[in-house]
XYZ file of C-alpha atoms in Angstrom:
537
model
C -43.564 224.118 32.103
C -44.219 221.666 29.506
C -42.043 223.301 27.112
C -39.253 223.456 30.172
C -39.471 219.062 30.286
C -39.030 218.479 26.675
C -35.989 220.738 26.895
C -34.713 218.817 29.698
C -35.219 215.440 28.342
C -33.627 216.026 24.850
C -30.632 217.396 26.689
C -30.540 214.353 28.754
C -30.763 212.454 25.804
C -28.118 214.125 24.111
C -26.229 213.163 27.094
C -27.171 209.873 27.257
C -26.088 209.338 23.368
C -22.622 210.785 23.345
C -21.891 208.932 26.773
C -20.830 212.496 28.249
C -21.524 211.314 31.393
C -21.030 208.113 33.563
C -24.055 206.030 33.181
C -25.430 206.224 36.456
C -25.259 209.898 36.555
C -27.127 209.586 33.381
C -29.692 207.118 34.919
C -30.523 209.754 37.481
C -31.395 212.839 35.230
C -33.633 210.916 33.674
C -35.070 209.856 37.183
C -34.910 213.278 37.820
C -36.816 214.581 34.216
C -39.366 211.371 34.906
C -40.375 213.188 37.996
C -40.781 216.541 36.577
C -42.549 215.307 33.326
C -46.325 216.528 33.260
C -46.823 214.334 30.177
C -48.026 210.879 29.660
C -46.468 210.511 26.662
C -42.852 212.266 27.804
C -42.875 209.372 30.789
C -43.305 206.778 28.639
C -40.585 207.669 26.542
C -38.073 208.260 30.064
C -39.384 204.948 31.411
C -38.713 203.016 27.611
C -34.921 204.726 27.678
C -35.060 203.156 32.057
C -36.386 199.911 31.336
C -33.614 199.372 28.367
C -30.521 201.209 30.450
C -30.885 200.688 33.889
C -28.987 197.484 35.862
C -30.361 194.311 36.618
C -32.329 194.299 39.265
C -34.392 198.434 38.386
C -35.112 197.995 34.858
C -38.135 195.501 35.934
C -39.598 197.976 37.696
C -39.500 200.699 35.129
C -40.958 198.321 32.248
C -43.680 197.673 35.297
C -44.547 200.941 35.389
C -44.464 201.854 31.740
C -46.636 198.639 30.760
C -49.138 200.018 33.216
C -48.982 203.878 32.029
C -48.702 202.465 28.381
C -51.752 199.826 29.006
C -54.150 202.851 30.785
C -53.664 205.212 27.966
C -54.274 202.729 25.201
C -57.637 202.274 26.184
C -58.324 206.178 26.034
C -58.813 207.354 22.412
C -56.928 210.187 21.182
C -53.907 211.519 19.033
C -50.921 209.797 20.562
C -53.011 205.987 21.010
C -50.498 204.713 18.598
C -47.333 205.880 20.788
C -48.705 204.072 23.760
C -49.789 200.962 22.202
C -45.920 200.786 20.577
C -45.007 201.205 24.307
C -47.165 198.866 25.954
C -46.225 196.447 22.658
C -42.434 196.838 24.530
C -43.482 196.652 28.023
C -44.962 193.042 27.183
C -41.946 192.157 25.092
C -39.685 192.975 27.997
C -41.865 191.086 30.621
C -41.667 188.201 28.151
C -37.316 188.187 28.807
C -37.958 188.861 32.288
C -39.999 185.590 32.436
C -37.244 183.889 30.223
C -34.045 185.188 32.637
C -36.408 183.591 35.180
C -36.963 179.926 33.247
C -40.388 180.617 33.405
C -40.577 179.772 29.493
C -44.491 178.791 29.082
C -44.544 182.961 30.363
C -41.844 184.308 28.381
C -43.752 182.930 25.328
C -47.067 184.003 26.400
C -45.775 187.535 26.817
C -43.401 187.492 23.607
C -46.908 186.617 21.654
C -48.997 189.424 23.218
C -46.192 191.434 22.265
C -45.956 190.822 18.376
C -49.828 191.063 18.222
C -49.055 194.659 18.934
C -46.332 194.907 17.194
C -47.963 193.976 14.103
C -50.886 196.071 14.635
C -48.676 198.488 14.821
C -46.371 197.450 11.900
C -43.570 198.127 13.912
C -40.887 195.804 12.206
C -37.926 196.525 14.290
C -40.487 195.206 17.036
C -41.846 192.191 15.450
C -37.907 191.420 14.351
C -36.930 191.330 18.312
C -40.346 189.342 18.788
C -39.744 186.486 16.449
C -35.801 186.372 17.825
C -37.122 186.325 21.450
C -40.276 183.467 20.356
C -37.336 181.068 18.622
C -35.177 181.521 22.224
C -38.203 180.267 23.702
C -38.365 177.038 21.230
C -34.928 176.168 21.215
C -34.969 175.936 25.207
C -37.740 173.776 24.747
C -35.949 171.368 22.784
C -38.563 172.835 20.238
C -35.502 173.098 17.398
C -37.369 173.327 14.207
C -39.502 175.829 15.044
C -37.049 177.802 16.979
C -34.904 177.986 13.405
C -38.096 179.157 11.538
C -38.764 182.051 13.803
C -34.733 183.033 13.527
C -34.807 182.774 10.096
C -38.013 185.079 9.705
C -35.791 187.110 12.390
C -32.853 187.425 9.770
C -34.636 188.645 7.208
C -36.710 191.198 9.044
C -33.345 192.662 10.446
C -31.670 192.645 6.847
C -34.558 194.471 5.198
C -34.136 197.028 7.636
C -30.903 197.207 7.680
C -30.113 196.670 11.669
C -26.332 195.330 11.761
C -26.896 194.408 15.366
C -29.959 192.532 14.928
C -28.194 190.698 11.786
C -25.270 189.611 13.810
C -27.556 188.465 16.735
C -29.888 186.706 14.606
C -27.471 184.732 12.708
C -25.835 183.645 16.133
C -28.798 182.462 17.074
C -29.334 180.387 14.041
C -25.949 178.752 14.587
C -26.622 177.828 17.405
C -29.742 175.491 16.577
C -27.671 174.245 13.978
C -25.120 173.792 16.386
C -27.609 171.645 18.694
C -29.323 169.491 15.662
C -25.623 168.510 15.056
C -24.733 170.124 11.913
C -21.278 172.194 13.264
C -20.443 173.559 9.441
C -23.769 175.325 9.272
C -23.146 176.517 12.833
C -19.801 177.620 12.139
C -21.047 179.530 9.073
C -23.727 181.614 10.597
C -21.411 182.138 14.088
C -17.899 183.241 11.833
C -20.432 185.941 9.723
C -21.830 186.787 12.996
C -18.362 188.137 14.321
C -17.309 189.854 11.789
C -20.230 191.874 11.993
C -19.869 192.361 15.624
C -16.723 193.486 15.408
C -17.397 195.796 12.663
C -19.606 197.702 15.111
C -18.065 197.166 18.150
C -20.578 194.758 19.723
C -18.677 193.721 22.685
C -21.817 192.126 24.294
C -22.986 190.365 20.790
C -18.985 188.859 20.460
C -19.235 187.474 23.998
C -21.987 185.561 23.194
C -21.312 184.188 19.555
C -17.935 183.422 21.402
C -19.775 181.592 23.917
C -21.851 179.923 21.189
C -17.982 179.171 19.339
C -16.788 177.592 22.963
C -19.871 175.464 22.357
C -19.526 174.381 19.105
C -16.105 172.932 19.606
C -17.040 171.032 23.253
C -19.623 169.382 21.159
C -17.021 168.310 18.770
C -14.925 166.791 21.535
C -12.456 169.433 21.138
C -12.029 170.950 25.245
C -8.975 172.647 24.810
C -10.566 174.655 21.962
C -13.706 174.972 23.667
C -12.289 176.370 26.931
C -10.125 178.726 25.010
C -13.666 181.059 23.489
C -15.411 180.371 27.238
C -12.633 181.825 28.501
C -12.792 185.128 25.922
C -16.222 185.020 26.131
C -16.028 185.341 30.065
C -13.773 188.192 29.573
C -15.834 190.051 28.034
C -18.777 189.541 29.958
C -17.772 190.765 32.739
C -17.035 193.645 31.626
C -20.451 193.931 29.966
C -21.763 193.049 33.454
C -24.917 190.998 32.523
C -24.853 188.514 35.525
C -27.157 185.523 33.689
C -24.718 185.768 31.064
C -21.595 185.306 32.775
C -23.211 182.826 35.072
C -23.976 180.637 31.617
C -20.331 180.780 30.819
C -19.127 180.085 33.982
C -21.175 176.847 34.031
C -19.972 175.785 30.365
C -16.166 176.235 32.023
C -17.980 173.809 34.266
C -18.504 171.427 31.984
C -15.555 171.570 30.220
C -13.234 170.256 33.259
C -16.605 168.507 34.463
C -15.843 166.408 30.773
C -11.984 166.288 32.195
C -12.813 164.921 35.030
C -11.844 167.261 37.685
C -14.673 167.524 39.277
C -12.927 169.451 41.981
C -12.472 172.665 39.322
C -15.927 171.749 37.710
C -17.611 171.997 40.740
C -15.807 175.497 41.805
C -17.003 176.733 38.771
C -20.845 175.233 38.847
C -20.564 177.208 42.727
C -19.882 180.261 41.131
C -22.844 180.030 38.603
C -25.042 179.129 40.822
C -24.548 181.920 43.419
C -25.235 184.460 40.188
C -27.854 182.764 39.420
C -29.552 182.423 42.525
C -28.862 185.997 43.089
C -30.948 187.193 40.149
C -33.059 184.184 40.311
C -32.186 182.395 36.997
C -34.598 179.196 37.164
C -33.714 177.712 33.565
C -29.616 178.409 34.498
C -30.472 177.231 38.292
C -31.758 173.829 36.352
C -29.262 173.276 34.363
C -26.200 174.081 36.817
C -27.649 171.696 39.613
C -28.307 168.514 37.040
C -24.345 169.245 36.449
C -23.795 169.166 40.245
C -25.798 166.262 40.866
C -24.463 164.463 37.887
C -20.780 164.888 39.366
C -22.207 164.019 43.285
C -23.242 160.467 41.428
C -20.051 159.817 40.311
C -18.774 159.891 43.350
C -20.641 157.887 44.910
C -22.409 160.631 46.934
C -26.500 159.309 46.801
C -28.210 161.623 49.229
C -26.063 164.875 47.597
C -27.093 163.687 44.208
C -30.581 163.060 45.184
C -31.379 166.406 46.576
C -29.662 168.015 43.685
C -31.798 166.008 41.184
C -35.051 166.649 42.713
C -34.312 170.305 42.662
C -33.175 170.123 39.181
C -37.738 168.294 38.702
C -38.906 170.858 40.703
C -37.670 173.912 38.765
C -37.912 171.682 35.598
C -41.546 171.217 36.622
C -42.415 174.886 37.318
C -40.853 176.424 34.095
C -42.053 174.375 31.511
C -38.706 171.788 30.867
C -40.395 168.652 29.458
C -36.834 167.585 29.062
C -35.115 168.461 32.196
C -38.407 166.823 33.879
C -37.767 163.822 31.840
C -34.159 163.729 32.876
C -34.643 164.683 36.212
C -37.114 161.469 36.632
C -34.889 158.803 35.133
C -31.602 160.053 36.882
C -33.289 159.544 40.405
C -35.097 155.926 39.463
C -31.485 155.129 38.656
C -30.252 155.999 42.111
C -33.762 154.526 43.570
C -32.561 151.532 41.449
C -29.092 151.202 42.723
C -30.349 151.307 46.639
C -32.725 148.445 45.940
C -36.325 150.594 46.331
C -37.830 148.525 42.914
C -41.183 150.461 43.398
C -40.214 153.611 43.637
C -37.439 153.397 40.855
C -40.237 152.244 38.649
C -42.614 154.733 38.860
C -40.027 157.714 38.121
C -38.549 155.544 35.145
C -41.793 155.052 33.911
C -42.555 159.296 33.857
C -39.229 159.876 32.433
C -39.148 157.274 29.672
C -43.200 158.699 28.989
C -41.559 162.347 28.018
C -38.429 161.386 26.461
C -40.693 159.710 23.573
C -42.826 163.184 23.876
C -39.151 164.668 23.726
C -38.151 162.854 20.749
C -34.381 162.871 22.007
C -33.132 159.555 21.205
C -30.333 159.364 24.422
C -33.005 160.307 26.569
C -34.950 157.486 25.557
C -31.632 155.373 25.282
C -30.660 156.600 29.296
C -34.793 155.546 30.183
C -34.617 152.250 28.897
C -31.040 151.366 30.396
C -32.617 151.998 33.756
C -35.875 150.495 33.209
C -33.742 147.359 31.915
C -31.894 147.353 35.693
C -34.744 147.779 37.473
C -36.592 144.719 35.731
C -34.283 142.736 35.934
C -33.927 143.374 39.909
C -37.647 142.532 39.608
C -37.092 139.377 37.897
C -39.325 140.502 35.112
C -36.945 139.665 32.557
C -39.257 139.598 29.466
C -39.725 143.355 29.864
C -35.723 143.530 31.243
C -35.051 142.446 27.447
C -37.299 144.610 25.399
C -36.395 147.470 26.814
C -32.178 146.078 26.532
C -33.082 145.499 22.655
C -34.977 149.422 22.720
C -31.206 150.659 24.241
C -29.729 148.865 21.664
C -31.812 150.421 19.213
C -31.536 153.626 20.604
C -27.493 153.431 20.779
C -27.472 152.487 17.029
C -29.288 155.675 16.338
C -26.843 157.697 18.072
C -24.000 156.078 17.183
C -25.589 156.516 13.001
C -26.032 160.070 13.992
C -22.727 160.469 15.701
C -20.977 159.321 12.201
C -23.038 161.648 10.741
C -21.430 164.052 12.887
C -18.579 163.036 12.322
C -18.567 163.206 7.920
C -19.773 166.821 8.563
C -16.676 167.489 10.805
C -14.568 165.941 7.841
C -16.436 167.860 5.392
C -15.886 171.040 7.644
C -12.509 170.839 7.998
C -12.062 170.289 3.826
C -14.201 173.375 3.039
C -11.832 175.095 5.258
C -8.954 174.080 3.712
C -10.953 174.899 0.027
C -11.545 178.148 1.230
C -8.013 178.382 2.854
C -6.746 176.849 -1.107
C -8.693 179.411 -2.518
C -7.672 182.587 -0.736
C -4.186 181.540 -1.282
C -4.662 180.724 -4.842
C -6.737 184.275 -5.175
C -3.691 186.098 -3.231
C -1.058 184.390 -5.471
C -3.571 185.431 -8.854
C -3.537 188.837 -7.660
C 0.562 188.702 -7.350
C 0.891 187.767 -10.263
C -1.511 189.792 -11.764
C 0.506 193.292 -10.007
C 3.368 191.697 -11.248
C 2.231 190.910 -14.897
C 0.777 194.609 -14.753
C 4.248 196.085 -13.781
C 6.255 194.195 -16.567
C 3.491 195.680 -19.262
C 3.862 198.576 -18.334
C 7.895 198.442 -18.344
C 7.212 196.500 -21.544
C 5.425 199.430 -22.776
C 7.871 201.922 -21.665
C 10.485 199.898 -23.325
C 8.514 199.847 -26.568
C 8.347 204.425 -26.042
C 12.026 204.359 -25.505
C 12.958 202.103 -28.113
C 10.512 203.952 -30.840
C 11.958 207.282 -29.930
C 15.144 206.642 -30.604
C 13.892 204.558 -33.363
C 12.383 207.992 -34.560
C 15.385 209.984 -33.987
C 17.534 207.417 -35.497
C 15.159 207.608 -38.441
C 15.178 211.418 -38.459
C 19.558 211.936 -38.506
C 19.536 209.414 -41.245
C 16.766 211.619 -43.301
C 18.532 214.504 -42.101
C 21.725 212.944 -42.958
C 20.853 211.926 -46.243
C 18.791 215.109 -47.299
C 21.984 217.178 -46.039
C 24.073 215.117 -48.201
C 21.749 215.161 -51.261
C 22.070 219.025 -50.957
C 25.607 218.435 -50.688
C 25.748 216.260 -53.735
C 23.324 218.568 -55.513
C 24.964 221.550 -55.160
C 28.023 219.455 -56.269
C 26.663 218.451 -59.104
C 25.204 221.965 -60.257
C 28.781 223.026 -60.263
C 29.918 220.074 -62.009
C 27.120 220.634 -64.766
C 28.170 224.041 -65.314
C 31.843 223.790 -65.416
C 32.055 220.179 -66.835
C 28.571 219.467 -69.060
C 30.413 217.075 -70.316
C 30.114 214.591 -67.232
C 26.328 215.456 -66.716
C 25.302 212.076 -67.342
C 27.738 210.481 -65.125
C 26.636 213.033 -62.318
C 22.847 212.120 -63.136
C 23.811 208.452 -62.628
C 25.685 209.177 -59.071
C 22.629 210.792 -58.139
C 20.112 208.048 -58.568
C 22.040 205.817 -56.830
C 22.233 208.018 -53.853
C 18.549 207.993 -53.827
C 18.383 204.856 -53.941
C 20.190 204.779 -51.036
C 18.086 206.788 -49.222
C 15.149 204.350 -49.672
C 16.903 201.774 -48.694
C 17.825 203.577 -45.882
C 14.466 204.725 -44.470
C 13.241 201.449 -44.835
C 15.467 199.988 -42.718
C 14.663 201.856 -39.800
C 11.287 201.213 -40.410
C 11.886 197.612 -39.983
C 13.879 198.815 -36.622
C 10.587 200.127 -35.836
C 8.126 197.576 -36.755
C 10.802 195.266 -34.589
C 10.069 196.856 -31.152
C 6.483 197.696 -31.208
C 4.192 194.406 -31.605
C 1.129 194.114 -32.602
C -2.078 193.339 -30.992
C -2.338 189.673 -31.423
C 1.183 188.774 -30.672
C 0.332 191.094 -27.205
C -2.928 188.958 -26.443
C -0.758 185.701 -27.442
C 2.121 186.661 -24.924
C 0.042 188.109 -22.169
C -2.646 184.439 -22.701
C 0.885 182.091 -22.568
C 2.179 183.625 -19.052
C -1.652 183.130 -17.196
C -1.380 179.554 -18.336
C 2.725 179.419 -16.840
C 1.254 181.313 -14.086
């Protein structure tokens, strides 16, 4: 029987690698061979294959179940000990992005770790390479940014060393898209344009959607919406045809933004709607957070209090329970500036106070900008107006910084846009080398042919006139042989005609040989010629 269920589950993995059948039909046999499977070791396998190809929504429940099996047999010794602790080192990896898709991020990183302690155990690279690419996700939604590029750089290299194109492309995406946050777009550009090619080198379609994404990014940050809207909108495309609902709920919220930043707030808020069903639906916290501080911010605008309220405090609430120093922060200085605006001093205060407390934790300087602004209104509706102007001359300080950084931003733009063109110089000036390089390789070789043609008949030419000559030497010999004998008397005379004819003959052959020496050059005049048209060229 045994023997019957590995049979059946490398068939169904045949099937399941050449795509032979639909991929729920291929879901169920190996439902099906999971059932049958007497083996510990043969279920873990089924449920690892479940847990990475079944839909949102079942996978969870597989990577429950083969954590558990996985977990239980690791604590029995025996031959396979290894296998399950490589499969419980995945269970707790995948628990860790379940947490994540959630927002829970103090979890996701809690499980990511457990998971690359096993991994390493285990030396299981491949692992440890997803691990340190999951970790930095977890740092980077922190607001954690240095730390989030040193575990996507340690990523990289993992993934190069082994060789995994995949893992490459996603890594480097990743790592230009910190870049992309810290501000530096020609970095981010760098890592995001080698991403793609790789992706679409191997057909990636769910990798191009997101450095696409990441792209669409990248250019709303530079101010440019038109661009930006443009890669959302190929990056929606192709998610939904991938099907991953968190994903195309993040790119329906950054289409959001984008006429959110146009000011139709009508179209922004359509699309925020449609995020936030998806995410509700799969019960995205971090997305959930970040789609209702949109909502509320638009709700503000229009003058809406109580709507923007109840979005805000949802927006601290979530914030709160996954970990979001920043989206706390935010959360807290957003509603003492509505608390401000409707006169209730006291409790403005006391959320201004919280906020501007982790916005210095934070580090970001407009957090700590957009705290001070409101603690300056709310003083100043106080009539404290000594600590009204310190915190004024702390916005002012604030702005400076971010008005220093966004010239910084600014230069790299420039400096983006002329190593662009340098590269764009340089591909055209390596096309037009290349030109004229076929070209100066096809008049060479004509050259040369000329040089063939013009010696052969050089060499013919050469050979009549010996032929010529020697014919007429005989000629005059034979001449003169009968002169000698019939006339001795002229011998001398004959002798005479005979030199000169000779001398002729010299003369002759040596003039084709400066016919020849004219049509084939030598070496250095080649070298010269060939030198003088690359400098013309």
């Amino acid at each position: 029987m045994k023997k019957l269920v590995y049979i059946v589950l490398m068939v169904i993995l045949n099937l399941f690698q050449n795509h032979a059948y639909a991929q729920d039909r291929t879901i169920d046999s190996l439902k099906l061979a999971l059932k049958s499977a007497k083996h510990d070791t043969i279920r873990c396998k089924l449920l690892n294959i479940l847990a990475e190809t079944a839909p949102e929504g079942e996978w969870e429940n597989f990577n429950e179940q083969l954590g558990t099996l996985a977990e239980k047999n690791c604590k029995a010794a025996g031959s396979f000990k290894n296998k399950y602790l490589k499969y419980w080192g995945v269970s707790l990896a995948n628990q860790g992005v379940i947490y994540f898709n959630h927002g829970n991020l103090n979890k996701a990183l809690e499980f990511y770790s457990k998971g690359l302690k096993i991994q390493e155990e285990q030396k299981d690279m491949s692992g440890i390479a997803s691990s340190f690419n999951n970790i930095a996700a977890v740092y980077s939604d922190q607001g954690n940014l240095p730390k989030a590029i040193e575990f996507y750089e340690k990523s990289l290299k993992l993934h190069e060393e082994l060789g995994e194109k995949r893992g490459v492309a996603i890594a480097r995406s990743n790592v230009g898209s910190v870049y992309c946050l810290m501000g530096d777009f020609l970095r981010a550009l760098e890592y995001f344009h080698k991403s793609l090619k790789i992706q679409e080198e191997i057909g990636d379609m769910e990798g191009l959607s997101s450095t696409l994404n990441s792209l669409g990014f990248v250019y709303d940050r530079q101010g440019d919406l038109e661009k930006a809207l443009q890669y959302f909108n190929k990056s929606l495309v192709l998610r939904e045809k991938v099907g991953r609902k968190t994903d195309i709920a993040n790119v329906l919220c950054n289409i959001g933004t984008i006429y959110n930043d146009r000011r139709n707030y009508t179209e922004a808020l359509k699309y925020y709607n449609r995020s936030l069903k998806i995410q509700q639906e799969v019960d995205d916290k971090n997305g959930m957070a970040i789609t209702y501080l949109n909502v509320a911010a638009i709700y503000q605008i229009q003058k809406d209090m109580s709507k923007a309220l109840e979005y805000y405090f949802k927006v601290l609430e979530i914030s709160e329970e996954i970990g979001d120093k920043d989206g706390v922060g935010r959360a807290q200085v957003e509603i003492a500036s509505i608390y401000c605006k409707q006169k209730k001093h006291g409790k403005a205060l006391e959320f201004a106070l919280n906020g501007m407390r982790i916005s210095w934790e934070v580090g970001y300087p407009e957090s700590i900008r957009r705290s001070a602004r409101v603690l300056n209104d709310i003083y100043k509706g106080t009539g404290n107006y000594k600590l009204a102007l310190e915190n004024y001359e702390l916005e002012i300080k604030m702005f400076d910084s971010i008005n220093n950084e966004t010239k910084k931003k600014s230069t790299i733009k420039k400096q983006f846009q002329i190593e662009y063109e340098r590269e764009a110089i340089k591909d055209s000036v390596a096309n037009l080398a290349k030109t004229k390089e076929s070209q100066l390789k096809h008049e060479t070789a004509i050259t040369q042919q000329r040089t063939y043609t013009y010696g052969g008949f050089a060499g013919l030419a050469l050979m009549l006139v010996v032929a010529g000559v020697s014919f007429k030497a005989f000629k005059n010999k034979q001449k003169a042989n009968i002169i000698i004998t019939e006339q001795k008397q002229i011998a001398e005379a004959q002798k005479h005609i005979i030199e000169e004819k000779q001398k002729e003959i010299i003369d002759s052959i040596n003039y084709a040989r400066r016919i020849q020496r004219a049509h084939l050059p030598n070496e250095k005049y080649i070298s010269r010629k060939i030198g003088e048209l690359k400098k013309k060229n």
